[in-house]
Amino acid sequence: TSGKNEDSGISLTVEWELDAFTLTSITSYRSYEVHAKNDADYTDLEAIAFESFTDKSTWTQELRFSDEREKFSYVAGLYYFNQDIEEVDTWAFGDDANGFYSHSFFYYPDGKIPLEDIPLLPLPPLPFFASNTGTKVDMEQDQKAYAIFGQIDYYLTDTLTLTAGLRHTREEKDMSIVFTEGSAPDFSD
C-alpha cells in the first residue's frame, strides 16, 4: 500500500475603508492531489489491486460591502465558486482472483473462507475474474456557483435587534464518467 497527498491553499483578504462603506475582497485558491495504490484483497495472493488518482482545484471570490450606523448595520455582496475535479480509479484482477473469489461466491457465501480449502475445491465452470482484466472509472466534474446576498440588522433597542437577509445562489455542475472493462493496464478494450 502506498499513497501520496499534496494539499495546498492560499487566501487573500483586502479591505478598503471608504466614506460610505467598507469594501472587502476575499480571494482563495485550494489544490488537492492524491495518488493511492494498494493490494485491495490484503493477502499475499495476487487477487485484486486498486489504484486511484485524484486532482481537485477550487477557487472562490467574494466582494462584500458593509457599514455600521447608529441604528443599523448591513452587509451585501457577490460570491463566485469554481471547482474542477478529475479522478481515475482502476481495479485490476491478478492470477489468484478467480480461484479466491469464485470459491468464496460458490462455496462460502457467508465470506468465511478457509484458505486451505481453496485448492481442494473445483473451480466453477466459467471464470468470474479472468487474470489481467479489470475496470477503470474516469470521472471529470466542473462546478460553478454564483450568489448575491444581503443582510441588515436594525437595532430596535440596546438589547433587541431585527435582522432580515436574502441570498440567491445559482449552481451549475457538468460531469462526465466513463466506465470501461478490459485488459490491464489501460482497460481500453
Coordinates of C-alpha atoms in Angstrom, one line a residue:
T1 CA 0.0 0.0 0.0
S2 CA 1.3 3.4 -0.9
G3 CA -0.2 6.9 -1.0
K4 CA 0.9 10.4 -1.7
N5 CA -1.1 13.5 -0.9
E6 CA -0.5 17.1 -1.7
D7 CA -2.8 19.7 -0.2
S8 CA -2.2 23.5 -0.6
G9 CA -4.1 26.7 -0.5
I10 CA -3.8 30.4 -0.3
S11 CA -6.2 33.2 0.7
L12 CA -6.0 37.0 0.4
T13 CA -8.3 39.5 2.1
V14 CA -8.2 43.2 1.3
E15 CA -10.3 45.9 3.0
W16 CA -10.9 49.4 1.8
E17 CA -12.4 51.9 4.3
L18 CA -14.4 54.3 2.1
D19 CA -16.5 57.2 3.3
A20 CA -19.9 55.5 2.6
F21 CA -19.0 51.8 3.4
T22 CA -16.2 49.3 3.8
L23 CA -15.4 47.2 0.7
T24 CA -13.9 43.8 1.3
S25 CA -12.4 41.4 -1.2
I26 CA -11.7 37.8 -0.2
T27 CA -9.9 35.6 -2.8
S28 CA -8.9 32.0 -2.1
Y29 CA -7.4 29.0 -4.0
R30 CA -7.1 25.4 -2.9
S31 CA -5.5 22.4 -4.6
Y32 CA -5.6 18.8 -3.6
E33 CA -3.8 15.9 -5.3
V34 CA -3.7 12.2 -4.2
H35 CA -2.3 9.1 -5.7
A36 CA -3.1 5.9 -3.8
K37 CA -2.2 2.3 -4.6
N38 CA -3.0 -0.8 -2.6
D39 CA -3.4 -4.5 -2.5
A40 CA -7.2 -4.5 -2.2
D41 CA -7.6 -8.1 -1.0
Y42 CA -5.0 -7.6 1.8
T43 CA -3.5 -11.0 1.4
D44 CA -0.3 -12.5 -0.2
L45 CA -2.4 -13.6 -3.2
E46 CA -2.4 -11.7 -6.4
A47 CA -6.1 -11.2 -6.4
I48 CA -7.1 -7.6 -6.8
A49 CA -5.2 -4.3 -6.9
F50 CA -6.6 -0.8 -6.6
E51 CA -5.1 2.5 -7.8
S52 CA -6.6 6.0 -7.7
F53 CA -5.5 9.4 -8.9
T54 CA -7.4 12.5 -7.8
D55 CA -6.8 16.1 -8.8
K56 CA -9.1 18.8 -7.3
S57 CA -8.8 22.6 -7.5
T58 CA -11.1 25.2 -6.1
W59 CA -11.1 29.0 -6.2
T60 CA -13.5 31.5 -4.7
Q61 CA -14.0 35.2 -4.9
E62 CA -16.2 37.3 -2.6
L63 CA -16.8 41.0 -2.9
R64 CA -18.6 42.5 0.2
F65 CA -20.0 46.0 1.1
S66 CA -20.7 46.7 4.7
D67 CA -21.3 49.6 7.1
E68 CA -22.3 50.2 10.7
R69 CA -24.5 53.1 11.7
E70 CA -26.1 54.2 14.9
K71 CA -29.5 52.5 14.3
F72 CA -28.5 49.8 11.8
S73 CA -25.7 47.8 10.1
Y74 CA -25.6 46.0 6.8
V75 CA -23.6 43.7 4.6
A76 CA -24.2 42.9 0.9
G77 CA -22.1 41.2 -1.7
L78 CA -21.4 38.9 -4.6
Y79 CA -19.8 35.4 -4.4
Y80 CA -18.2 33.1 -7.0
F81 CA -17.1 29.5 -6.6
N82 CA -15.3 27.3 -9.2
Q83 CA -14.2 23.7 -8.6
D84 CA -12.6 21.2 -11.1
I85 CA -12.2 17.5 -10.2
E86 CA -10.5 14.8 -12.1
E87 CA -10.4 11.2 -10.8
V88 CA -9.2 7.9 -12.3
D89 CA -9.8 4.6 -10.4
T90 CA -8.7 1.2 -11.6
W91 CA -9.4 -2.3 -10.2
A92 CA -7.1 -5.0 -11.6
F93 CA -7.6 -8.7 -11.2
G94 CA -4.5 -10.9 -10.8
D95 CA -3.8 -14.6 -11.4
D96 CA -5.3 -15.6 -8.0
A97 CA -8.5 -13.6 -8.3
N98 CA -10.6 -16.3 -10.0
G99 CA -9.7 -19.0 -7.6
F100 CA -10.1 -17.0 -4.4
Y101 CA -13.3 -15.1 -5.3
S102 CA -15.1 -17.8 -7.3
H103 CA -14.7 -20.2 -4.4
S104 CA -16.0 -17.6 -2.0
F105 CA -19.1 -16.9 -4.0
F106 CA -19.9 -20.6 -4.8
Y107 CA -18.9 -22.4 -1.6
Y108 CA -18.7 -19.8 1.1
P109 CA -21.4 -17.2 0.6
D110 CA -21.0 -16.1 4.3
G111 CA -17.5 -14.8 3.5
K112 CA -15.7 -17.2 5.9
I113 CA -13.2 -18.9 3.6
P114 CA -10.7 -21.4 4.9
L115 CA -7.8 -20.7 2.6
E116 CA -6.5 -24.3 2.9
D117 CA -9.8 -25.5 1.2
I118 CA -9.4 -23.5 -2.0
P119 CA -7.0 -25.9 -3.8
L120 CA -9.3 -28.9 -2.9
L121 CA -12.5 -27.5 -4.5
P122 CA -13.1 -27.5 -8.2
L123 CA -13.5 -24.1 -9.9
P124 CA -16.9 -23.1 -11.3
P125 CA -17.2 -23.8 -15.0
L126 CA -16.7 -20.1 -16.0
P127 CA -14.1 -17.8 -14.6
F128 CA -15.7 -14.8 -12.8
F129 CA -12.4 -12.9 -12.7
A130 CA -10.1 -13.5 -15.6
S131 CA -6.5 -12.7 -15.0
N132 CA -5.1 -9.4 -16.0
T133 CA -8.5 -7.8 -16.5
G134 CA -10.3 -5.2 -14.5
T135 CA -12.2 -2.0 -14.6
K136 CA -11.4 1.7 -15.0
V137 CA -13.6 4.7 -14.0
D138 CA -12.6 8.0 -15.4
M139 CA -14.5 11.0 -13.9
E140 CA -14.4 14.7 -14.5
Q141 CA -16.6 17.4 -12.9
D142 CA -16.7 21.1 -13.3
Q143 CA -18.8 23.0 -10.8
K144 CA -19.6 26.8 -10.7
A145 CA -21.8 28.7 -8.2
Y146 CA -22.8 32.4 -8.2
A147 CA -24.5 34.2 -5.4
I148 CA -25.8 37.6 -4.4
F149 CA -26.6 38.2 -0.7
G150 CA -27.5 40.9 1.8
Q151 CA -28.4 41.3 5.4
I152 CA -29.5 44.3 7.5
D153 CA -29.6 44.5 11.3
Y154 CA -31.9 47.2 12.7
Y155 CA -31.3 48.0 16.4
L156 CA -34.7 48.4 18.0
T157 CA -33.3 48.8 21.5
D158 CA -29.9 48.2 23.2
T159 CA -30.9 44.5 23.6
L160 CA -33.2 43.8 20.7
T161 CA -32.2 43.6 17.0
L162 CA -34.4 42.9 14.0
T163 CA -32.5 41.0 11.3
A164 CA -33.5 40.5 7.6
G165 CA -31.5 38.9 4.9
L166 CA -31.6 37.3 1.5
R167 CA -29.3 35.1 -0.6
H168 CA -29.8 33.9 -4.1
T169 CA -27.5 31.2 -5.5
R170 CA -27.2 29.6 -8.9
E171 CA -25.1 26.5 -9.2
E172 CA -24.1 24.6 -12.3
K173 CA -22.4 21.1 -12.5
D174 CA -21.1 19.3 -15.5
M175 CA -19.9 15.7 -15.0
S176 CA -18.6 13.0 -17.3
I177 CA -18.0 9.4 -16.2
V178 CA -16.6 6.8 -18.4
F179 CA -16.6 3.2 -17.1
T180 CA -14.6 0.6 -19.1
E181 CA -13.8 -3.1 -18.6
G182 CA -11.0 -4.9 -20.3
S183 CA -7.4 -5.9 -20.1
A184 CA -4.8 -4.3 -17.8
P185 CA -3.1 -1.9 -17.7
D186 CA -5.3 0.6 -19.6
F187 CA -8.6 -1.4 -19.8
S188 CA -9.4 0.2 -23.1
D189 CA -10.7 -2.9 -24.8

